[in-house]
Short mmCIF file of C-alpha atoms in Angstrom, two decimals:
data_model
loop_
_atom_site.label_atom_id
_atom_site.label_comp_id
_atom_site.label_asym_id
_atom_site.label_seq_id
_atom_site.Cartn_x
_atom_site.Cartn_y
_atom_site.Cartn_z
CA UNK A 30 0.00 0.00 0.00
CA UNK A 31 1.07 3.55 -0.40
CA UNK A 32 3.13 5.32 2.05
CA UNK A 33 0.16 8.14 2.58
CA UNK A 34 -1.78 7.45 6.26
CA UNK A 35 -4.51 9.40 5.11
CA UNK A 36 -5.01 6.28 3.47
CA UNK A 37 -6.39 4.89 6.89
CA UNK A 38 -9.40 6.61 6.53
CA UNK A 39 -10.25 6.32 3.23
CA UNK A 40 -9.50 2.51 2.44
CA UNK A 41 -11.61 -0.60 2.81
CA UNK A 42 -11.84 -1.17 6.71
CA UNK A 43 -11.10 -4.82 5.44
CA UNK A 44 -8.35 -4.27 3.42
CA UNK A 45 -6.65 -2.02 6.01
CA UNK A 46 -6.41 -4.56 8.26
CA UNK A 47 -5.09 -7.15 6.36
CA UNK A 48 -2.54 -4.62 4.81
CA UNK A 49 -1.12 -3.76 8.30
CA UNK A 50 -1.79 -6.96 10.17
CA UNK A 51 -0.25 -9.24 7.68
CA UNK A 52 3.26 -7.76 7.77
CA UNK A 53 3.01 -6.92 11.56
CA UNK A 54 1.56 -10.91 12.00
CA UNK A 55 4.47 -12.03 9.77
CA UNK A 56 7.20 -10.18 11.28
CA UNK A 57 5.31 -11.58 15.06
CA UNK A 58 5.68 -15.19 13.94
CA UNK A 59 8.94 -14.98 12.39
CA UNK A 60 10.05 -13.95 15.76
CA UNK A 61 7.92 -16.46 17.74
CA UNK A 62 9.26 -18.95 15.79
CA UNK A 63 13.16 -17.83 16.13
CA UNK A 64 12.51 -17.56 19.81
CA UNK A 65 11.16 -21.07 19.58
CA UNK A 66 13.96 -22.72 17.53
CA UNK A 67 16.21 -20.75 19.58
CA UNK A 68 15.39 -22.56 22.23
CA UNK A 69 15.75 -26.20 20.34
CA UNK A 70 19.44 -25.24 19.37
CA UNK A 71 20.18 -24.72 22.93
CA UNK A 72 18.02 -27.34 24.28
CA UNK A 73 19.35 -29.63 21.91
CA UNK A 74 23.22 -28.10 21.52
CA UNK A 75 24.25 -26.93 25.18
CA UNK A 76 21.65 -29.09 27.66
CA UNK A 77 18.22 -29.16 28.50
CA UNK A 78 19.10 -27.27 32.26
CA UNK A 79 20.11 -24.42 29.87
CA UNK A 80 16.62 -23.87 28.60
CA UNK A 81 15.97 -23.87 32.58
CA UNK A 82 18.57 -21.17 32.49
CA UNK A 83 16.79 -19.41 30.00
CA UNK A 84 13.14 -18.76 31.68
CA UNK A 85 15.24 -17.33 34.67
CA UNK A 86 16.16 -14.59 32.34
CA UNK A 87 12.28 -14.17 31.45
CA UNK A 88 11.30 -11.14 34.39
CA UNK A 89 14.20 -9.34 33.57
CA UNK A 90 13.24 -9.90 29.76
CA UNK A 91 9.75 -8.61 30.44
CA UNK A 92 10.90 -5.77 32.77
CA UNK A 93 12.88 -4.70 29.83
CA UNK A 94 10.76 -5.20 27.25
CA UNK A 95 8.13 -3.17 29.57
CA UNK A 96 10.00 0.09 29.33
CA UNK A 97 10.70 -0.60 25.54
CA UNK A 98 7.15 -1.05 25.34
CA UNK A 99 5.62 1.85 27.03
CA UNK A 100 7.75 4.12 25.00
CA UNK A 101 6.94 2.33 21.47
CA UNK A 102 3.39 1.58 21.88
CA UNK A 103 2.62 4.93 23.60
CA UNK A 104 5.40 6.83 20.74
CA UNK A 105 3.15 4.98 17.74
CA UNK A 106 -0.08 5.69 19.09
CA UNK A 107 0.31 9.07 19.36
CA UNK A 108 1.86 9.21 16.08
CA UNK A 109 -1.04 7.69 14.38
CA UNK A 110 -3.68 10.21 16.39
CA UNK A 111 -1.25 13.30 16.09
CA UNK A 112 -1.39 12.51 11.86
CA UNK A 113 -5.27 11.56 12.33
CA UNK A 114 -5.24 15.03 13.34
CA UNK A 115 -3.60 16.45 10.95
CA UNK A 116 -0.25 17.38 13.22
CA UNK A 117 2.90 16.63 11.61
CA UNK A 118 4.88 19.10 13.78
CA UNK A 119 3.99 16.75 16.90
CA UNK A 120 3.77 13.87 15.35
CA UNK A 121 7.71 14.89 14.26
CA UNK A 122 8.39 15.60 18.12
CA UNK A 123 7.22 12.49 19.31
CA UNK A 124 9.14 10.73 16.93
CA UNK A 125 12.27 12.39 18.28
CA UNK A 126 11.39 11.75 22.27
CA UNK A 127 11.06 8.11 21.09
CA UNK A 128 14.60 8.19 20.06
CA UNK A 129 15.59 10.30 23.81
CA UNK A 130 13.53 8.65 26.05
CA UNK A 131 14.91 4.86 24.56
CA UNK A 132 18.55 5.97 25.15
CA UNK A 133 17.83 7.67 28.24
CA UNK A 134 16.24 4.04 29.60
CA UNK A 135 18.48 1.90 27.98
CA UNK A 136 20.89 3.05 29.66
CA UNK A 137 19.72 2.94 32.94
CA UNK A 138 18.45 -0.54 32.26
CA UNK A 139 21.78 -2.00 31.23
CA UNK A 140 23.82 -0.38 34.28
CA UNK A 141 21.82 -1.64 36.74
CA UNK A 142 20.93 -5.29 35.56
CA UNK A 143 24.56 -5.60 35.12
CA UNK A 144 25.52 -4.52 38.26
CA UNK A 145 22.98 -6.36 40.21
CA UNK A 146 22.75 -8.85 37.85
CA UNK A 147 23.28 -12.31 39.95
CA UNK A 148 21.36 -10.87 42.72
CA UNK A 149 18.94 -10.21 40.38
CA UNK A 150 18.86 -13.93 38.96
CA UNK A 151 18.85 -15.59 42.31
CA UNK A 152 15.98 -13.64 43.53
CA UNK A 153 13.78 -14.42 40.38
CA UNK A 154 14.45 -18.22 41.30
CA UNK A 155 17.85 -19.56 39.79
CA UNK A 156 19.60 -22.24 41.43
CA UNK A 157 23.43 -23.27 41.36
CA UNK A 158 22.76 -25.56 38.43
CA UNK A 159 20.95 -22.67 36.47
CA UNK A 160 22.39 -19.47 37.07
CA UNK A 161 25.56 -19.67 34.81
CA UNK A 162 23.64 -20.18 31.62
CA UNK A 163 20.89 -17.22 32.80
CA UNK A 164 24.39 -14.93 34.12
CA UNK A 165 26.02 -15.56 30.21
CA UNK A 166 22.57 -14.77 28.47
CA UNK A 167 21.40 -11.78 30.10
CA UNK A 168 25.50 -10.16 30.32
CA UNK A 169 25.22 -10.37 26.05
CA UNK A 170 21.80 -8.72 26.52
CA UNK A 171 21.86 -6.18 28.77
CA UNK A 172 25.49 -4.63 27.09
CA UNK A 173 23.47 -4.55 24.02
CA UNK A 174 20.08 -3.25 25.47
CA UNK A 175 19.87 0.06 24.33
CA UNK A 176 20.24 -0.98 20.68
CA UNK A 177 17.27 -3.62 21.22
CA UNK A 178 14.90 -0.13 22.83
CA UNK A 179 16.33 1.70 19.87
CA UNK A 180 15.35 -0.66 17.17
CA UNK A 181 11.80 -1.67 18.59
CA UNK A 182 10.77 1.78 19.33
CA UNK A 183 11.88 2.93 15.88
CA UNK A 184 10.35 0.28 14.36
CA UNK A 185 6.82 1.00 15.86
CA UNK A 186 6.67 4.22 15.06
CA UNK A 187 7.77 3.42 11.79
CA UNK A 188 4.97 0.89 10.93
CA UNK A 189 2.76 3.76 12.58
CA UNK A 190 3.62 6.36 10.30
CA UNK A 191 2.39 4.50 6.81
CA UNK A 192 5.14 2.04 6.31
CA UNK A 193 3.90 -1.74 7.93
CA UNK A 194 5.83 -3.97 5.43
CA UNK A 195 9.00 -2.00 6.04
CA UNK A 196 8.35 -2.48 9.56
CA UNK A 197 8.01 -5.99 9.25
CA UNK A 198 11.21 -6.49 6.72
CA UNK A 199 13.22 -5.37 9.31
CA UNK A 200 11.76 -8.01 11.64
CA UNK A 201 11.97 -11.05 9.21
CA UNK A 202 15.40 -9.41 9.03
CA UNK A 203 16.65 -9.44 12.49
CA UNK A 204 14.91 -13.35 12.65
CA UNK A 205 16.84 -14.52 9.41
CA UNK A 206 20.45 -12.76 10.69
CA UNK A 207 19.49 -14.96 14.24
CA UNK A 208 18.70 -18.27 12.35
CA UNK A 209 21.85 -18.02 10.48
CA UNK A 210 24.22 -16.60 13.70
CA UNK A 211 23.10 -18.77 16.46
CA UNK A 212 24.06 -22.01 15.03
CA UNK A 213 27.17 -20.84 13.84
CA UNK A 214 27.83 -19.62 17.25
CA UNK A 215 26.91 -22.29 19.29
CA UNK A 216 27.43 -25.28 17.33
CA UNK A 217 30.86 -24.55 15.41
CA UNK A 218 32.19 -21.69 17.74
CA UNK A 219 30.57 -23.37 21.20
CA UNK A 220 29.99 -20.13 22.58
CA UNK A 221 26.78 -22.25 24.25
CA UNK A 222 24.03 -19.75 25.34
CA UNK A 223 26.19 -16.60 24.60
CA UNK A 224 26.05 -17.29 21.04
CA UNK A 225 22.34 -16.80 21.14
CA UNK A 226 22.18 -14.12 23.05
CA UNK A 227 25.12 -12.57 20.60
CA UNK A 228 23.07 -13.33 17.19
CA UNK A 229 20.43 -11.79 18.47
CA UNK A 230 22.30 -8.31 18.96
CA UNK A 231 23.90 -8.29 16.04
CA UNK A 232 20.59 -8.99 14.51
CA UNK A 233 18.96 -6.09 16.17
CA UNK A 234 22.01 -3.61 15.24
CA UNK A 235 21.96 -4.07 11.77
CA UNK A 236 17.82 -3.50 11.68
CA UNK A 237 18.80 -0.57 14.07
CA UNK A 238 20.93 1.15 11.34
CA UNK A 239 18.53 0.48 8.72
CA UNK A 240 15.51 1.86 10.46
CA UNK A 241 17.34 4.74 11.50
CA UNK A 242 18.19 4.92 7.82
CA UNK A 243 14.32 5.35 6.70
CA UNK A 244 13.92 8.37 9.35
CA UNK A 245 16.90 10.26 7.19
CA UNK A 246 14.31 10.62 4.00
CA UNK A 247 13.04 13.96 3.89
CA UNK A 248 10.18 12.77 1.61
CA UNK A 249 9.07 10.18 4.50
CA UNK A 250 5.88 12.01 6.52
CA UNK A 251 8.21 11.65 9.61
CA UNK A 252 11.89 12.51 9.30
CA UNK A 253 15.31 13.43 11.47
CA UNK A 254 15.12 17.23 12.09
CA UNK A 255 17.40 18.84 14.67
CA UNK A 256 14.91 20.57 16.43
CA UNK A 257 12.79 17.33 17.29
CA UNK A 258 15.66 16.07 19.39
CA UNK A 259 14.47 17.77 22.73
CA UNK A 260 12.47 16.91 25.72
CA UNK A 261 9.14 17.92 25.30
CA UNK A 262 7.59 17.27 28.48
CA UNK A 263 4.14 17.64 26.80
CA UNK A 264 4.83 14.76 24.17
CA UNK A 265 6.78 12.59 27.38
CA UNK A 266 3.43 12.66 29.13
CA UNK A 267 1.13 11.79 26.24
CA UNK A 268 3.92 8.66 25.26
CA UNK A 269 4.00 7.88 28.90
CA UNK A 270 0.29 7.93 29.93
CA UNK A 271 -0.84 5.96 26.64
CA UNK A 272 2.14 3.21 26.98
CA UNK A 273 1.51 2.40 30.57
CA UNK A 274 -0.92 -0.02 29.43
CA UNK A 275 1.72 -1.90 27.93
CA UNK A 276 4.04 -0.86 30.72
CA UNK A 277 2.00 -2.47 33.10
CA UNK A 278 1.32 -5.23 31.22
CA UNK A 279 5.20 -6.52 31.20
CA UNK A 280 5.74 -4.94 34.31
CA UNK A 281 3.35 -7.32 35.93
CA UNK A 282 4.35 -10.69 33.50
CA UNK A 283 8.05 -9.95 35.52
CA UNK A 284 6.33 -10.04 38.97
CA UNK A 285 3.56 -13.15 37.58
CA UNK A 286 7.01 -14.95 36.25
CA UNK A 287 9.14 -14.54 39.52
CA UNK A 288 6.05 -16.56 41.35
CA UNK A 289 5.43 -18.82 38.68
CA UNK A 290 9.78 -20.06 38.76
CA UNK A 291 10.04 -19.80 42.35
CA UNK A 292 6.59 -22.28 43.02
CA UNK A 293 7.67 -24.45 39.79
CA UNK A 294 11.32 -24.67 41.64
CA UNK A 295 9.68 -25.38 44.75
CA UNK A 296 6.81 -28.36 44.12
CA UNK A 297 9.12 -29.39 40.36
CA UNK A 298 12.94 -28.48 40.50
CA UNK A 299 14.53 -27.22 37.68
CA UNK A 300 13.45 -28.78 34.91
CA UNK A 301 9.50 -27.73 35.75
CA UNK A 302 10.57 -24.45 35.35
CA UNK A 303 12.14 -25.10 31.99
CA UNK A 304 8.81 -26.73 31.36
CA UNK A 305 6.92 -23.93 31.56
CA UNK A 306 9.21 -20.84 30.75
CA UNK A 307 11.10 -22.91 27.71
CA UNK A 308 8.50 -24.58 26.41
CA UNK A 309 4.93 -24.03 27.42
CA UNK A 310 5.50 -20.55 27.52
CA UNK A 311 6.94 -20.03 24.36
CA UNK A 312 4.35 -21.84 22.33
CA UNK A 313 1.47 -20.25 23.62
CA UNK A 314 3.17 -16.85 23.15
CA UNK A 315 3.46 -18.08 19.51
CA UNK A 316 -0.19 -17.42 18.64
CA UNK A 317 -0.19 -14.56 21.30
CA UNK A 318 2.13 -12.90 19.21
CA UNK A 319 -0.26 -13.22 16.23
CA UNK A 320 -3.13 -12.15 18.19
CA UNK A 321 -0.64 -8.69 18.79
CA UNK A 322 -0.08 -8.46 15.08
CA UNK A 323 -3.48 -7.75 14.25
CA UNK A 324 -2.91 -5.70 17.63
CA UNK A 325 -0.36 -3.46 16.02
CA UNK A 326 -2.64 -3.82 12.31
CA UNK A 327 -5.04 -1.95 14.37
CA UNK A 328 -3.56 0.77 16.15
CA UNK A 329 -3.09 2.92 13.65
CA UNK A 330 -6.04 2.02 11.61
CA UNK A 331 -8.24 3.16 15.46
CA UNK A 332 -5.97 5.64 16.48
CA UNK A 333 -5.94 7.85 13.00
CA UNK A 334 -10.16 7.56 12.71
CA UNK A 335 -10.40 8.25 16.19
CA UNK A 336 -8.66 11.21 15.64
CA UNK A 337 -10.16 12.06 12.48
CA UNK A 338 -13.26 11.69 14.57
CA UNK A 339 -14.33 8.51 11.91
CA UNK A 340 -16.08 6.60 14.67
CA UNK A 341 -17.75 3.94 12.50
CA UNK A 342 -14.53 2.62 11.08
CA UNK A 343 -13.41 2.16 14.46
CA UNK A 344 -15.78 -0.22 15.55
CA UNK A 345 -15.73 -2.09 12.52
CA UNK A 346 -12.00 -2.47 13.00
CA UNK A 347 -12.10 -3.40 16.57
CA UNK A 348 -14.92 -5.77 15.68
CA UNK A 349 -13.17 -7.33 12.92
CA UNK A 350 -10.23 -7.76 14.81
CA UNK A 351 -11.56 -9.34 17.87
CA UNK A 352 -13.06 -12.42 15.37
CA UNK A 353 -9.50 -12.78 13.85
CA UNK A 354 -7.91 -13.23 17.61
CA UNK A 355 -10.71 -15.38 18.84
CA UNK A 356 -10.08 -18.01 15.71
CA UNK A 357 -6.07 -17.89 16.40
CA UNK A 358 -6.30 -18.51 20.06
CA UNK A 359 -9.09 -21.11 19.63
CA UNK A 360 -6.24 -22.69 17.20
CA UNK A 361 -3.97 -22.70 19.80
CA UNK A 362 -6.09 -24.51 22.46
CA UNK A 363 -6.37 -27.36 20.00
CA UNK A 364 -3.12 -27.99 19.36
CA UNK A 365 -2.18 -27.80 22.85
CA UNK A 366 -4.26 -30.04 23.87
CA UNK A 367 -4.12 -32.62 21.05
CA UNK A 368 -0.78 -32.91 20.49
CA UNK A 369 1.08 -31.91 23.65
CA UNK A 370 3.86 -34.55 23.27
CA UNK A 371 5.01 -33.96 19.87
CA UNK A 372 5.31 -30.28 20.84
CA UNK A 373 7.32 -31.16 23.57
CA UNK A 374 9.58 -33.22 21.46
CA UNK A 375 11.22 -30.79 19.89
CA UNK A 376 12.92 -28.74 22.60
CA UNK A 377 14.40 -31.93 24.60
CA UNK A 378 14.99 -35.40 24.70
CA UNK A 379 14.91 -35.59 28.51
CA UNK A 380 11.85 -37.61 29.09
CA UNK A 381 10.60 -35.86 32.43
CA UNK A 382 10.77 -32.34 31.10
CA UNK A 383 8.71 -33.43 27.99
CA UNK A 384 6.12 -35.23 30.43
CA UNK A 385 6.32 -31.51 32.85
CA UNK A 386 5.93 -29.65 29.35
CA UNK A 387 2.42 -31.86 28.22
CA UNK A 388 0.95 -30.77 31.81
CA UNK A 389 1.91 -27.31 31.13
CA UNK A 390 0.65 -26.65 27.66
CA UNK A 391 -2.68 -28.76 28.69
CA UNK A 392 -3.55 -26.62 31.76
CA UNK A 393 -2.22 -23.21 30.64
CA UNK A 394 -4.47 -23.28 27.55
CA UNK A 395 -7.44 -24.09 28.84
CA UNK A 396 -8.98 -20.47 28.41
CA UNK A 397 -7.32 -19.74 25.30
CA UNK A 398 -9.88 -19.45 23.21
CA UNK A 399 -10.97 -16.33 24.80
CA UNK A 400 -7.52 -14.66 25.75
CA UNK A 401 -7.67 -13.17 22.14
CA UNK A 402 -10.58 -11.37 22.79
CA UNK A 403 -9.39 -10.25 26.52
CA UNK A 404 -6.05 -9.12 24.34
CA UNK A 405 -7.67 -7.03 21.81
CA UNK A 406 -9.72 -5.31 24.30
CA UNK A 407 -6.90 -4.04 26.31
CA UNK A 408 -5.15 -2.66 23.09
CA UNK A 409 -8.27 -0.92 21.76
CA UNK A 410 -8.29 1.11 24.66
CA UNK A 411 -4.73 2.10 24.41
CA UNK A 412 -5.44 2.96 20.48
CA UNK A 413 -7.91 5.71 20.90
CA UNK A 414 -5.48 6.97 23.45
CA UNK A 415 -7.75 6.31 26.50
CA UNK A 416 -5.07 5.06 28.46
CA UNK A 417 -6.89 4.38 32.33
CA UNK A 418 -8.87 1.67 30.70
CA UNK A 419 -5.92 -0.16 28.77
CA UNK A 420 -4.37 0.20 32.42
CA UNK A 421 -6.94 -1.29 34.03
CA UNK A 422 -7.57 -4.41 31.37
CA UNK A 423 -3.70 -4.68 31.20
CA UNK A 424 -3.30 -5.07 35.06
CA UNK A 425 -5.74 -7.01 36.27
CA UNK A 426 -5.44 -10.18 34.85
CA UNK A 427 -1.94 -10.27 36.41
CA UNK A 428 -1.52 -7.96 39.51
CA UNK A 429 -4.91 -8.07 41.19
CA UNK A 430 -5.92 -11.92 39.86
CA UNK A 431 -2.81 -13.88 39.16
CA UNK A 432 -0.35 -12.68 41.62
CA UNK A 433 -3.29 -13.50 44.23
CA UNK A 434 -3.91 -16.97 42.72
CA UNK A 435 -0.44 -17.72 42.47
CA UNK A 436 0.25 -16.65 46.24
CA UNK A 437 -2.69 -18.57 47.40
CA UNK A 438 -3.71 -21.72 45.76
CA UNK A 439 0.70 -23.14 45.37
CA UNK A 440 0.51 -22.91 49.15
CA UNK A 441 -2.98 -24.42 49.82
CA UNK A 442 -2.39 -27.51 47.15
CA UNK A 443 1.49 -27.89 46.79
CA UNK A 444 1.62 -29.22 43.58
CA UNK A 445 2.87 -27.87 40.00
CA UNK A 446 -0.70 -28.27 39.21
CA UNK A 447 -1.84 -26.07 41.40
CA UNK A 448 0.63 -22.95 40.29
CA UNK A 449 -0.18 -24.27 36.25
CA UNK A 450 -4.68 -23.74 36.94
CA UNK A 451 -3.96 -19.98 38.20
CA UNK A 452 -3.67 -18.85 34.49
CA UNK A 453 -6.64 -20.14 32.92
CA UNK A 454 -8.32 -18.96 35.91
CA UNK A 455 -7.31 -15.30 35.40
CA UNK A 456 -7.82 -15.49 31.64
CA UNK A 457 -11.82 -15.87 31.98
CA UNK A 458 -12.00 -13.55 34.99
CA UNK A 459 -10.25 -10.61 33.20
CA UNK A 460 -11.72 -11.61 29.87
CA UNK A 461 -15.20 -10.90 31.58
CA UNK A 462 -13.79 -7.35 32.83
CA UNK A 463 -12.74 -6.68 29.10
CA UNK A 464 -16.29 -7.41 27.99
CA UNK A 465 -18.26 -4.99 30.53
CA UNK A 466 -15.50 -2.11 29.93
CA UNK A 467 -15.82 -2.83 25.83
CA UNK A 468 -19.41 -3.19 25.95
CA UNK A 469 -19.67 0.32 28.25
CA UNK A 470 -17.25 1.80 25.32
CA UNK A 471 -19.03 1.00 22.72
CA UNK A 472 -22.40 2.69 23.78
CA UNK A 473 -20.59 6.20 23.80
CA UNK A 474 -19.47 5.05 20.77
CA UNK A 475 -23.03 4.76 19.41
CA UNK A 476 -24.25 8.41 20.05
CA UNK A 477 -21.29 9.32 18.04
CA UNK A 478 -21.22 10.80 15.07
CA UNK A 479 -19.14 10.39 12.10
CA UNK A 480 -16.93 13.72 11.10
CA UNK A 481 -16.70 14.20 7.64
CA UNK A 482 -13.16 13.87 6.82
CA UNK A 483 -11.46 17.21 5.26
CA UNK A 484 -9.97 16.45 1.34
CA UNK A 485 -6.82 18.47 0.77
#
């Protein structure tokens, strides 16, 4: 499609979404698959404790990516509303507080995990056995973290200014550089779980230098100018208050995580916890991360008619949406519970992890078929810019149900089991919240009427 977001409100509603969820939805499963046969090469080439090594790293991984994400959701949302309303000039600033505020956190981010870092580890549940494969990941990562903030946030705001298959190029790119480094690197060089964490920087620096490449066009409806590289505390709240949805969201998967490895290392040992953050985990965020690419196909498709004050192509959008994540995640339950063993295969030989992994995927999933919904909700919310509601959507699932369930029912029952039901649990609970706040939406939205939209 054309590189001209006025385009958003114009086009088929249909089309629209297929045109920016397809590459977004691509570029998601290219990297839900790398992280998935990313964890076979060092399941299958270092040890099967090293993929226990590996879902240590997760909170830290999710506290990360939660201050990446606040600042590229909330940068791209307001990009697609400041164009929807027809402000280039602050739709330029934001794109330049992106590029600040990811340095200025990066930074921050890498000193302190590195300094702290094997507190850090032993705290979110590592053991003796574990912690030198989660210590040699997360050193590679955090040295190169403000390069991975760089490149994300770029590349949402990016995707939000008119250009989704460049977007996801750059994705399929960083996946294809990974695929071809981490073998290499762990198989002929045996640099074991440093190698992965190494191809994926080098991965993410060369996308870096190419998005930051695009931004240098003049003729692009966002560009480098050297005025836009300045703190604009105005733009810093709007970025802030819409991406704390998102913030919140992988701020409290890092607390949800920590309980989930420390009662898994408790009632399983090691390899449980493997089970669920190697394995389990990373499947079902598989078809999460498709449910996010139609996600990020909407955004800017809501965000600019909300703007634009086009409030029936909003609904149709969300609506449309919602029946696309429903049919993924319904796909997901029946996989998971169909064929849980030849799943588990792949990762590992060992024979007790696999049987740990089948009891993972089989609980976990048993709400999946509405978590796309629940998913969807939360990011309309955070499109139109109403960010209290994505807040409360992204939140509750994990800090006021999950952490609860996790705290109480491990210590009532004792028993993997027992820590595995909490998530399906939360999933229907929060996915009936998302239904009364959507369904309360959605009658403002009806006395609404359509603005006509101005022709230049």
């Amino acid at each position: 499609m054309a590189n001209n977001p006025k385009e958003l409100a114009t086009q088929d509603v249909r089309k629209l979404l297929f045109s920016y969820s397809l590459p977004a939805i691509i570029a998601m499963m290219a990297s839900a698959l790398y992280n998935i046969i990313d964890r076979v090469f060092i399941g299958q080439g270092v040890d099967a404790l090293a993929i226990s090594g590996l879902a240590i790293t997760m909170p830290i991984m999710n506290l990360s990516a939660a201050f990446g994400a606040m600042i590229g959701a909330g940068g791209s949302t307001l990009t697609s509303i400041k164009l929807g309303q027809q402000d280039g000039k602050s739709a330029q600033k934001v794109l330049g507080n992106v590029f600040l505020l990811n340095v200025a956190l990066g930074i921050i981010f890498m000193a302190l995990g590195l300094i702290f870092l094997d507190d850090i580890l032993y705290f979110f549940g590592a053991s003796e056995k574990t912690i030198p494969f989660a210590r040699d990941f997360m050193q590679v990562i955090l040295i190169g973290n403000v390069i991975t903030h760089l490149y994300l946030g770029l590349n949402n705001v990016m995707r939000a200014s008119g250009h989704p298959k460049k977007a996801m190029k750059m994705t399929l790119l960083t996946v294809l550089i990974n695929l071809a480094l981490a073998p290499l690197f762990i198989f002929v060089f045996n640099w074991g779980i440093r190698g992965a964490a190494s191809a994926t920087i080098i991965a993410q620096t060369v996308a870096l230098c190419i998005v930051t490449h695009h931004f240098t066009d003049p003729s692009n409806v966002l560009h480098w100018e050297r005025d836009i590289f300045k703190f604009d505390a105005r733009i810093i709240k709007g970025i802030i208050s819409i991406g704390m949805a998102p913030f919140m969201l992988n701020a409290c998967a890092c607390l949800v995580v920590i309980l989930i490895n420390k009662s898994l290392q408790q009632y399983g040992g090691d390899l449980a916890v493997g089970a669920y953050g190697g394995i389990a985990n990373s499947v079902l965020m598989m078809f999460a991360m498709i449910v996010m690419g139609f996600n990020q196909g909407m955004q800017p498709i809501a965000g600019y008619n909300f703007g634009a004050q086009i409030y029936s192509r909003v609904k149709k959008v969300l609506k449309m949406t919602i029946i696309a994540a429903t049919c993924v995640t319904t796909f997901a339950f029946i996989i998971s519970e169909s064929i849980p063993y030849y799943v588990a295969r792949l990762f590992t030989n060992d024979p007790e992890m696999i049987n740990l992994a089948i009891t993972n995927l089989r609980i976990c999933c048993i709400a999946f078929p509405i978590v796309g919904f629940q998913m969807v909700a939360s990011n309309f919310f955070q499109s139109i810019g109403k960010a209290p509601m994505a807040v409360i959507l992204s939140s509750t699932r994990q800090l006021l149900l999950l952490v609860p369930l996790l705290i109480i029912l491990p210590r009532h029952y004792q028993s993997i089991e027992s820590v595995l039901v909490c998530m399906p649990i939360a999933d229907a609970l929060s996915s009936v919240l998302a239904y009364i706040l959507l369904k309360m939406e959605m009658r403002k939205f009806n006395k609404l009427k359509d603005k006509p939209l101005v022709q230049e």
